[in-house]
Coordinates of C-alpha atoms in Angstrom, one line a residue:
Chain P
X127 CA -25.1 1.4 -10.0
X128 CA -21.7 1.0 -8.5
X129 CA -21.9 -2.6 -7.5
X130 CA -18.3 -3.5 -8.2
X131 CA -15.0 -2.3 -9.7
X132 CA -16.2 -3.1 -13.2
X133 CA -19.4 -1.0 -13.0
X134 CA -17.6 1.7 -11.1
X135 CA -15.1 1.9 -14.0
X136 CA -18.0 2.1 -16.5
X137 CA -19.7 4.8 -14.5
X138 CA -16.5 6.8 -14.4
X139 CA -16.2 6.7 -18.2
X140 CA -19.8 7.6 -19.0
X141 CA -19.4 11.3 -19.5
X142 CA -16.2 10.9 -21.5
X143 CA -17.8 8.2 -23.6
X144 CA -20.7 10.5 -24.6
X145 CA -18.3 13.3 -25.6
X146 CA -16.0 10.9 -27.6
X147 CA -19.0 9.3 -29.3
X148 CA -20.3 12.7 -30.5
X149 CA -16.9 13.6 -31.7
X150 CA -16.3 10.4 -33.6
X151 CA -19.8 10.4 -35.2
X152 CA -19.3 14.0 -36.4
X153 CA -15.9 13.2 -37.8
X154 CA -17.1 10.1 -39.7
X155 CA -20.2 11.8 -41.1
X156 CA -18.3 14.9 -42.2
X157 CA -15.7 12.8 -43.9
X158 CA -18.4 10.7 -45.6
X159 CA -20.1 13.8 -46.8
X160 CA -16.9 14.7 -48.7
X161 CA -17.0 11.4 -50.6
X162 CA -19.5 12.3 -53.4
X163 CA -17.4 15.3 -54.5
X164 CA -14.1 13.2 -54.4
X165 CA -15.7 10.4 -56.4
X166 CA -17.0 12.7 -59.0
X167 CA -13.6 14.4 -59.6
X168 CA -13.0 13.8 -63.4
X169 CA -9.3 13.2 -63.0
X170 CA -9.2 11.4 -59.6
X171 CA -6.8 8.7 -60.8
X172 CA -4.4 11.2 -62.2
X173 CA -4.6 13.2 -59.0
X174 CA -4.0 10.2 -56.8
X175 CA -1.0 9.0 -58.8
X176 CA 0.6 12.4 -58.3
X177 CA 0.9 11.6 -54.5
X178 CA 4.4 10.8 -53.2
X179 CA 5.1 7.1 -53.1
X180 CA 5.5 7.0 -49.4
X181 CA 2.0 8.5 -49.0
X182 CA 0.5 6.0 -51.4
X183 CA 1.9 3.1 -49.4
X184 CA 1.1 4.3 -45.9
X185 CA -2.5 5.2 -46.8
X186 CA -3.1 2.8 -49.6
X187 CA -4.0 5.8 -51.8
X188 CA -4.5 3.7 -54.9
X189 CA -7.7 2.2 -53.4
X190 CA -9.2 5.7 -52.8
X191 CA -11.4 5.3 -55.9
X192 CA -13.9 3.3 -53.8
X193 CA -15.8 4.5 -50.7
X194 CA -14.1 1.8 -48.6
X195 CA -10.6 2.8 -49.8
X196 CA -11.4 6.5 -49.2
X197 CA -12.4 6.0 -45.6
X198 CA -9.5 3.6 -45.0
X199 CA -7.1 6.3 -46.2
X200 CA -8.8 9.3 -44.7
X201 CA -9.9 8.0 -41.3
X202 CA -9.1 4.4 -40.5
X203 CA -5.3 4.4 -41.0
X204 CA -4.3 7.4 -38.9
X205 CA -7.0 9.7 -37.5
X206 CA -9.3 7.0 -35.9
X207 CA -6.3 4.9 -34.6
X208 CA -4.9 8.1 -32.9
X209 CA -8.3 8.8 -31.3
X210 CA -8.6 5.2 -30.0
X211 CA -5.1 5.3 -28.7
X212 CA -5.6 8.6 -26.9
X213 CA -8.8 7.3 -25.3
X214 CA -7.3 4.0 -24.4
X215 CA -4.1 5.4 -22.9
X216 CA -5.6 8.3 -21.0
X217 CA -8.3 6.1 -19.5
X218 CA -6.0 3.2 -18.9
X219 CA -3.4 5.4 -17.1
X220 CA -6.1 6.8 -14.8
X221 CA -7.5 3.5 -13.7
X222 CA -4.9 2.4 -11.2
X223 CA -2.1 5.0 -11.3
X224 CA -4.5 7.9 -11.3
X225 CA -6.5 6.5 -8.4
X226 CA -3.3 5.7 -6.5
X227 CA -2.0 9.3 -7.0
X228 CA -5.3 10.8 -5.9
X229 CA -5.4 8.6 -2.8
X230 CA -8.8 6.9 -3.5
X231 CA -7.2 3.5 -4.1
X232 CA -6.0 3.2 -0.5
X233 CA -9.4 2.3 1.0
X234 CA -10.6 0.3 -2.0
X235 CA -7.7 -2.0 -1.6
X236 CA -8.3 -2.7 2.1
X237 CA -11.4 -4.8 1.3
X238 CA -11.7 -8.5 0.3
X239 CA -11.1 -7.4 -3.3
X240 CA -7.6 -8.5 -4.3
X241 CA -5.3 -6.4 -6.4
X242 CA -5.7 -8.8 -9.3
X243 CA -9.5 -8.7 -9.2
X244 CA -9.3 -4.9 -9.1
X245 CA -7.0 -4.9 -12.1
X246 CA -9.3 -7.3 -14.0
X247 CA -12.4 -5.3 -13.1
X248 CA -10.8 -2.1 -14.4
X249 CA -9.5 -3.9 -17.5
X250 CA -13.0 -5.2 -18.3
X251 CA -14.4 -1.7 -17.8
X252 CA -11.9 -0.2 -20.2
X253 CA -12.6 -3.0 -22.7
X254 CA -16.3 -2.3 -22.7
X255 CA -15.7 1.4 -23.0
X256 CA -13.6 0.8 -26.1
X257 CA -16.3 -1.5 -27.5
X258 CA -18.9 1.2 -27.0
X259 CA -16.6 3.6 -29.0
X260 CA -16.1 0.9 -31.6
X261 CA -19.8 0.4 -31.9
X262 CA -20.3 4.1 -32.4
X263 CA -17.6 4.2 -35.0
X264 CA -19.2 1.3 -36.9
X265 CA -22.7 2.7 -36.7
X266 CA -21.6 6.1 -37.9
X267 CA -19.6 4.6 -40.7
X268 CA -22.6 2.5 -41.7
X269 CA -24.7 5.7 -41.6
X270 CA -22.2 7.6 -43.7
X271 CA -22.0 4.8 -46.2
X272 CA -25.7 4.6 -46.6
X273 CA -26.2 8.4 -46.7
X274 CA -23.5 9.1 -49.2
X275 CA -23.6 5.9 -51.3
X276 CA -20.1 4.8 -50.3
X277 CA -21.0 1.2 -50.8
X278 CA -19.1 -0.1 -47.8
X279 CA -20.0 -3.7 -46.8
X280 CA -21.4 -4.0 -43.3
X281 CA -18.9 -6.8 -42.7
X282 CA -16.0 -4.5 -43.6
X283 CA -17.4 -1.9 -41.3
X284 CA -17.5 -4.4 -38.4
X285 CA -13.9 -5.6 -39.2
X286 CA -12.7 -1.9 -39.3
X287 CA -14.3 -1.1 -36.0
X288 CA -12.9 -4.2 -34.3
X289 CA -9.4 -3.2 -35.5
X290 CA -9.8 0.2 -33.9
X291 CA -11.0 -1.3 -30.6
X292 CA -8.1 -3.8 -30.6
X293 CA -5.6 -1.0 -31.2
X294 CA -7.0 1.0 -28.4
X295 CA -7.1 -2.1 -26.2
X296 CA -3.5 -3.0 -26.8
X297 CA -2.2 0.4 -25.7
X298 CA -4.9 1.1 -23.2
X299 CA -4.1 -2.1 -21.4
X300 CA -0.4 -1.3 -21.6
X301 CA -1.2 2.0 -19.9
X302 CA -3.2 0.2 -17.2
X303 CA -0.5 -2.3 -16.7
X304 CA 2.3 0.2 -16.5
X305 CA 0.2 2.2 -14.0
X306 CA -0.4 -1.0 -11.9
X307 CA 3.3 -1.7 -11.9
X308 CA 4.6 1.8 -11.2
X309 CA 1.7 3.6 -9.6
X310 CA 2.6 6.7 -11.6
X311 CA 0.3 8.2 -14.1
X312 CA 2.9 10.1 -16.0
X313 CA 4.9 6.9 -16.7
X314 CA 1.6 5.0 -17.5
X315 CA 1.0 7.6 -20.2
X316 CA 4.5 8.0 -21.5
X317 CA 5.4 4.3 -22.0
X318 CA 2.5 3.3 -24.2
X319 CA 2.7 6.6 -26.1
X320 CA 6.4 6.1 -26.9
X321 CA 5.6 2.4 -27.8
X322 CA 2.8 3.5 -30.1
X323 CA 5.0 6.0 -31.9
X324 CA 7.7 3.5 -32.3
X325 CA 5.3 0.9 -33.6
X326 CA 3.9 3.3 -36.1
X327 CA 7.3 4.3 -37.3
X328 CA 8.2 0.6 -37.7
X329 CA 4.9 0.1 -39.6
X330 CA 5.5 3.0 -42.1
X331 CA 9.2 2.1 -42.5
X332 CA 8.3 -1.5 -43.1
X333 CA 6.0 -0.5 -45.9
X334 CA 8.7 1.5 -47.6
X335 CA 12.1 0.0 -46.8
X336 CA 12.5 -3.6 -47.9
X337 CA 15.1 -4.4 -45.3
X338 CA 12.7 -3.4 -42.5
X339 CA 9.7 -5.2 -44.0
X340 CA 10.6 -8.5 -42.2
X341 CA 9.9 -6.7 -38.9
X342 CA 6.4 -5.6 -39.9
X343 CA 4.4 -8.4 -38.3
X344 CA 5.7 -7.1 -34.9
X345 CA 4.0 -3.8 -35.2
X346 CA 0.5 -3.7 -33.7
X347 CA -0.3 -1.1 -36.4
X348 CA 0.5 -3.7 -39.1
X349 CA -1.6 -6.2 -37.2
X350 CA -4.5 -3.8 -37.0
X351 CA -4.3 -2.0 -40.3
X352 CA -2.7 -4.2 -42.9
X353 CA -5.9 -5.5 -44.4
X354 CA -7.7 -2.2 -44.7
X355 CA -8.7 -2.0 -41.9
X356 CA -12.2 -1.8 -43.5
X357 CA -11.7 -5.3 -45.0
X358 CA -13.7 -8.2 -46.2
X359 CA -12.2 -10.8 -43.9
X360 CA -11.4 -10.9 -40.2
X361 CA -7.6 -11.0 -40.2
X362 CA -6.0 -13.7 -38.0
X363 CA -3.4 -11.1 -37.1
X364 CA -6.1 -9.6 -34.8
X365 CA -5.4 -12.4 -32.4
X366 CA -1.9 -11.0 -31.8
X367 CA -3.4 -7.7 -30.6
X368 CA -5.7 -9.6 -28.2
X369 CA -2.7 -11.7 -27.1
X370 CA -0.6 -8.6 -26.6
X371 CA -3.2 -6.9 -24.5
X372 CA -3.7 -10.0 -22.3
X373 CA 0.0 -10.5 -21.8
X374 CA 0.7 -7.0 -20.4
X375 CA -2.1 -7.4 -17.9
X376 CA -0.9 -10.9 -17.0
X377 CA 2.6 -9.6 -16.4
X378 CA 1.4 -6.6 -14.4
X379 CA -0.9 -8.5 -12.0
X380 CA 1.7 -10.3 -9.9
X381 CA 3.9 -7.2 -9.7
X382 CA 0.9 -5.1 -8.6
X383 CA 0.1 -7.7 -5.9
X384 CA 3.6 -7.6 -4.5
X385 CA 4.6 -3.9 -4.6
X386 CA 4.0 -1.2 -2.1
X387 CA 1.0 1.1 -2.6
X388 CA 2.1 4.7 -2.7
X389 CA 0.6 7.3 -0.4
X390 CA -1.5 9.7 -2.5
Chain J
X120 CA -8.0 -15.9 18.6
X121 CA -5.5 -14.9 21.3
X122 CA -4.0 -11.8 19.7
X123 CA -5.4 -9.1 17.4
X124 CA -2.1 -7.9 16.2
X125 CA 1.3 -9.5 16.5
X126 CA 4.5 -8.4 14.9
X127 CA 8.0 -9.8 15.1
X128 CA 11.0 -7.8 14.0
X129 CA 8.8 -5.8 11.6
X130 CA 11.1 -3.7 9.5
X131 CA 10.5 -1.4 6.5
X132 CA 13.1 0.4 4.5
X133 CA 12.3 2.8 1.7
X134 CA 15.5 2.8 -0.4
X135 CA 18.2 3.5 2.1
X136 CA 15.9 5.1 4.7
X137 CA 14.9 2.8 7.5
X138 CA 11.3 3.8 8.3
X139 CA 10.6 1.1 10.8
X140 CA 13.3 -0.9 12.7
X141 CA 12.3 -4.3 14.2
X142 CA 9.0 -3.6 15.8
X143 CA 7.8 -6.4 18.2
X144 CA 4.3 -5.8 19.3
X145 CA 1.5 -8.0 20.7
X146 CA -1.9 -6.6 21.1
X147 CA -4.6 -8.8 22.7
X148 CA -8.2 -8.5 21.4
X149 CA -10.9 -6.4 23.1
X150 CA -8.9 -3.3 23.8
X151 CA -8.1 0.2 22.4
X152 CA -4.4 0.6 21.7
X153 CA -3.0 4.0 21.2
X154 CA 0.0 4.3 19.0
X155 CA 1.8 7.5 19.7
X156 CA 4.8 9.3 18.2
X157 CA 5.9 12.5 16.6
X158 CA 5.3 13.0 12.9
X159 CA 7.7 10.9 10.8
X160 CA 8.4 8.4 13.6
X161 CA 6.9 5.5 11.6
X162 CA 3.3 5.4 12.7
X163 CA 1.8 5.5 9.3
X164 CA 4.4 3.0 8.0
X165 CA 3.4 0.6 10.7
X166 CA -0.3 1.0 10.0
X167 CA 0.1 0.6 6.2
X168 CA 2.1 -2.6 6.8
X169 CA -0.6 -3.9 9.1
X170 CA -3.3 -3.0 6.5
X171 CA -1.5 -4.9 3.8
X172 CA -0.6 -1.9 1.7
X173 CA 3.1 -2.2 2.2
X174 CA 5.3 -5.3 2.2
X175 CA 7.7 -5.7 5.1
X176 CA 11.4 -5.6 4.3
X177 CA 12.0 -8.0 7.1
X178 CA 10.0 -9.5 10.0
X179 CA 6.4 -10.7 10.1
X180 CA 3.0 -9.3 11.0
X181 CA -0.2 -11.2 11.7
X182 CA -3.5 -9.4 12.0
X183 CA -6.4 -11.4 13.5
X184 CA -4.2 -14.5 13.1
X185 CA -3.7 -13.9 9.4
X186 CA -0.4 -13.1 7.8
X187 CA -0.6 -9.6 6.3
X188 CA 1.4 -10.8 3.2
X189 CA 0.2 -14.3 2.5
X190 CA -3.4 -14.0 3.7
X191 CA -3.9 -10.4 2.8
X192 CA -7.3 -10.4 1.3
X193 CA -8.9 -12.6 4.0
X194 CA -7.3 -10.3 6.6
X195 CA -8.5 -7.1 4.8
X196 CA -12.1 -8.5 4.7
X197 CA -12.2 -8.5 8.5
X198 CA -10.4 -5.2 9.0
X199 CA -11.7 -1.6 9.1
X200 CA -9.2 1.0 8.0
X201 CA -9.0 4.7 8.0
X202 CA -5.9 6.1 6.2
X203 CA -4.1 9.1 7.5
X204 CA -5.1 11.2 4.5
X205 CA -8.5 9.7 3.6
X206 CA -9.7 10.5 0.1
X207 CA -13.0 9.3 -1.4
X208 CA -14.5 9.8 -4.8
X209 CA -15.3 13.5 -5.2
X210 CA -18.1 12.8 -7.7
X211 CA -20.0 10.4 -5.5
X212 CA -22.2 11.4 -2.6
X213 CA -21.7 9.8 0.9
X214 CA -24.4 7.2 0.3
X215 CA -23.1 6.2 -3.2
X216 CA -19.5 6.0 -1.9
X217 CA -20.4 3.9 1.2
X218 CA -22.7 1.6 -0.8
X219 CA -19.8 1.0 -3.3
X220 CA -17.4 0.0 -0.5
X221 CA -20.2 -2.0 1.2
X222 CA -20.7 -3.9 -2.1
X223 CA -17.0 -4.6 -2.3
X224 CA -17.2 -6.0 1.2
X225 CA -20.2 -8.2 0.2
X226 CA -22.9 -6.0 1.8
X227 CA -23.3 -4.3 5.2
X228 CA -26.3 -3.7 7.5
X229 CA -27.3 -0.2 6.2
X230 CA -28.9 0.7 9.6
X231 CA -25.4 0.8 11.0
X232 CA -24.4 3.3 8.4
X233 CA -27.4 5.6 9.0
X234 CA -27.1 5.5 12.7
X235 CA -23.4 6.3 12.6
X236 CA -24.0 9.1 10.2
X237 CA -26.6 10.5 12.6
X238 CA -24.3 10.3 15.5
X239 CA -21.5 12.1 13.6
X240 CA -24.0 14.6 12.1
X241 CA -23.0 13.6 8.6
X242 CA -25.2 14.3 5.6
X243 CA -24.9 11.3 3.3
X244 CA -26.7 13.1 0.4
X245 CA -23.9 15.5 -0.4
X246 CA -21.1 14.9 -2.8
X247 CA -17.8 14.2 -1.2
X248 CA -16.2 16.9 -3.4
X249 CA -18.1 19.7 -1.7
X250 CA -17.7 18.4 1.9
X251 CA -15.5 20.2 4.4
X252 CA -12.4 18.4 5.5
X253 CA -14.0 17.4 8.8
X254 CA -17.1 16.0 7.1
X255 CA -15.0 14.0 4.6
X256 CA -13.2 12.6 7.6
X257 CA -16.6 11.5 9.0
X258 CA -17.2 9.5 5.8
X259 CA -13.8 7.9 6.3
X260 CA -14.7 6.9 9.9
X261 CA -18.1 5.5 8.8
X262 CA -16.5 3.4 6.0
X263 CA -13.9 2.0 8.5
X264 CA -16.6 0.9 11.0
X265 CA -19.7 0.2 9.0
X266 CA -19.1 -3.6 8.5
X267 CA -18.5 -4.1 12.2
X268 CA -15.0 -5.3 11.8
X269 CA -13.2 -7.2 14.5
X270 CA -10.2 -4.9 14.2
X271 CA -10.2 -1.3 13.3
X272 CA -7.0 0.5 12.4
X273 CA -7.3 4.3 12.4
X274 CA -4.5 6.6 11.4
X275 CA -4.8 10.0 13.1
X276 CA -8.6 9.7 13.0
X277 CA -9.6 12.9 14.7
X278 CA -7.9 15.4 12.4
X279 CA -10.3 18.0 11.3
X280 CA -13.1 17.0 13.7
X281 CA -14.6 19.6 16.0
X282 CA -14.6 18.8 19.7
X283 CA -18.2 17.6 19.9
X284 CA -17.8 15.2 17.0
X285 CA -14.5 14.1 18.5
X286 CA -16.4 13.0 21.6
X287 CA -18.9 11.1 19.5
X288 CA -16.1 9.5 17.6
X289 CA -14.5 8.4 20.9
X290 CA -17.9 6.9 21.8
X291 CA -17.9 4.9 18.6
X292 CA -14.4 3.6 19.4
X293 CA -15.5 2.5 22.9
X294 CA -18.5 0.8 21.3
X295 CA -16.2 -1.3 19.2
X296 CA -14.3 -2.3 22.2
X297 CA -17.4 -3.0 24.3
X298 CA -18.6 -5.3 21.5
X299 CA -15.4 -7.3 21.8
X300 CA -13.5 -5.6 19.0
X301 CA -10.0 -4.2 18.9
X302 CA -9.1 -0.7 18.0
X303 CA -5.6 0.4 17.0
X304 CA -5.4 4.2 16.6
X305 CA -2.4 6.4 16.0
X306 CA -2.1 10.0 17.2
X307 CA 0.5 12.5 18.1
X308 CA -1.6 13.9 20.9
X309 CA -1.4 12.1 24.2
X310 CA -4.6 13.6 25.7
X311 CA -6.7 12.2 22.9
X312 CA -5.3 8.7 23.3
X313 CA -5.4 8.9 27.1
X314 CA -9.2 9.5 26.9
X315 CA -9.9 6.2 25.2
X316 CA -6.9 3.9 25.1
X317 CA -6.3 1.0 27.4
X318 CA -2.7 0.5 26.3
X319 CA -0.3 2.8 24.5
X320 CA 2.8 2.3 22.5
X321 CA 5.3 5.1 21.8
X322 CA 7.4 5.0 18.7
X323 CA 10.3 7.2 17.9
X324 CA 12.6 7.1 14.9
X325 CA 11.2 3.8 13.7
X326 CA 11.6 2.0 17.1
X327 CA 9.1 1.2 19.8
X328 CA 10.4 2.9 22.9
X329 CA 7.5 2.0 25.3
X330 CA 4.5 -0.2 25.5
X331 CA 2.4 0.0 28.7
X332 CA -1.1 0.3 30.0
X333 CA -2.5 3.8 30.5
X334 CA -3.1 2.8 34.2
X335 CA 0.6 2.0 34.7
X336 CA 1.7 5.1 32.9
X337 CA -0.5 7.2 35.2
X338 CA 1.0 5.6 38.2
X339 CA 4.5 6.5 36.9
X340 CA 3.6 9.9 35.8
X341 CA 4.3 13.2 37.5
X342 CA 1.5 14.1 39.8
X343 CA 1.2 17.7 40.6
X344 CA 0.1 18.7 44.1
X345 CA -0.4 21.9 46.1
X346 CA 0.1 21.5 49.8
X347 CA -1.1 24.3 52.1
X348 CA 0.4 24.3 55.6
X349 CA -0.8 26.1 58.7
X350 CA 2.6 27.8 58.8
X351 CA 5.7 27.9 56.6
X352 CA 6.1 24.9 54.4
X353 CA 9.0 22.7 55.8
X354 CA 12.4 23.0 54.0
X355 CA 12.8 19.3 54.0
X356 CA 10.2 18.7 51.2
X357 CA 12.7 19.0 48.4
X358 CA 14.9 16.3 49.8
X359 CA 12.1 13.6 49.6
X360 CA 12.6 11.0 46.9
X361 CA 10.4 11.7 43.8
X362 CA 9.7 15.3 44.6
X363 CA 10.4 17.8 41.7
X364 CA 9.8 21.3 40.7
X365 CA 9.1 22.6 44.2
X366 CA 8.1 26.2 44.5
X367 CA 6.7 28.0 47.6
X368 CA 4.3 30.8 47.6
X369 CA 3.2 31.9 51.1
X370 CA 2.2 28.9 53.0
X371 CA 1.6 26.8 49.9
X372 CA 4.1 24.4 48.3
X373 CA 3.6 23.6 44.7
X374 CA 5.3 20.5 43.6
X375 CA 5.3 17.4 41.4
X376 CA 5.8 13.9 42.5
X377 CA 6.9 11.0 40.5
X378 CA 5.5 7.6 41.5
X379 CA 4.1 7.0 45.0
X380 CA 3.1 10.0 47.1
X381 CA 3.3 8.0 50.4
X382 CA 6.8 9.2 51.4
X383 CA 5.9 12.8 50.7
X384 CA 2.7 12.7 52.7
X385 CA 4.4 10.9 55.6
X386 CA 7.0 13.6 55.8
X387 CA 4.6 16.5 55.4
X388 CA 1.9 15.3 57.8
X389 CA 3.6 16.4 61.1
X390 CA 3.7 20.0 59.8
X391 CA 0.0 20.4 60.0
X392 CA -1.4 20.4 56.4
X393 CA -4.5 22.4 56.0
X394 CA -5.3 21.5 52.4
X395 CA -4.1 19.1 49.7
X396 CA -5.0 19.7 46.0
X397 CA -3.9 17.0 43.6
X398 CA -4.1 17.3 39.8
X399 CA -4.6 14.6 37.3
X400 CA -1.3 12.9 36.4
X401 CA 0.1 14.5 33.3
X402 CA 0.9 11.8 30.7
X403 CA 2.0 14.5 28.2
X404 CA 5.2 14.9 30.1
X405 CA 6.1 11.2 29.9
X406 CA 5.2 11.3 26.3
X407 CA 7.3 14.4 25.6
X408 CA 10.3 12.8 27.5
X409 CA 10.1 9.9 25.1
X410 CA 9.6 12.2 22.1
X411 CA 12.9 14.1 22.6
X412 CA 14.8 11.1 23.7
X413 CA 15.0 11.7 27.4
X414 CA 13.0 8.6 28.3

């Protein structure tokens, strides 16, 4: 079962993945169950237009008359991104910094396994963990759509799930990378959390303030959410999220290889 | 390979604090080297530099002919290492944990693991999280030795072990040496090192103050003797070179001799000695003299 760093990372996530999967499935199904009553509201358009402008822009409230628009606004633009961020950052910070602080890293590093291979094995394990959560999110969305006749295209569901995975990946890898550079779990949690809040503020401000809108493409939230994220096409912006995640690991690896390992 | 460990001017600073100051050490293969010093002297820093977990501020270190910085992973493949505060994964049992590390090392002969566990009286089926400190330490010892490394570096290995298991452990250390391997072990207890080491190094405040064979140290050590004479012990004993701490009770003189006892025995012989009792040389005293800076 624990043949290498990658499978060890997966094994360490298994309980947490089960819990998160149950939570996300429940959330998506409960949200979906609300859809029929929202759809059948006689004055839905009127109700939606009474929302403040900022709200309408941030959550694309105008599209809430369709099942796709409803889930985008209710789940996929804030609640699910937060859940994927929390999972990615908390797991990512644990992988190197957490192990280093607890002292278990010491013996694992004095093997033929290099710091870079260890980092890559852990990154791959986190990626697969996020993919499992993404798969669960997609499946439960498909189930909700079918059960409550939301009419969401399977392709849109796939794109929406990928966008959640990539958002979790970007900040999860940042947490892993900061942990590998500093060896401190608190910093590995703080840096990506602050970065995510900053990026979200930039995203919302960019939607509302014209002078900021030029900066929008820099926000990972824009990269992940701009098209829906339940959307009919796979946005090319997703490649920026992948690139960002790879860059932080690539920057961290040589620093990790050269720094002192802290005593647990 | 002519040397197992070789360092030149090995120095480590943590911020402003100088933890290790220009250590020059050469340890030939096939011996047990005891690394002694009080807490905070720099033992763990030396060991973690040699294991490739720290980078030297200055100087170089080669382990098994491999540079600990540039050829770290190849060096670590051939090294066995027990950290000063060994921590394994609490949720794995002994077998799962050791199999994981064995896999990272590309596989080990599992018979070695089971026989070592038997010798140390270690139950591999129990989760590390529920083991006592001593039993956890046994897991640490097994992981350091299970791949039959050419060099084993052990940081205070016997902490938490009961005396019987300590003996078994010292047996394992001798086995490594008898198989041609090298063991570098740190301790702050002389008697433990004396029992197994061929050479010792003493470190104080980040500097190596002594490297010598245990044999030579014993020769230089204070040797306690009790000389019982037929009559009064002669007054002249205290004037003999090397004699210390002379006390007389009845017809017996209790004293300590540093170095050779030849002169003492020559001077005492004409006074009709009835009995001589010599005690094992006490290395602890040498050690302590280096500890507090008298050496």
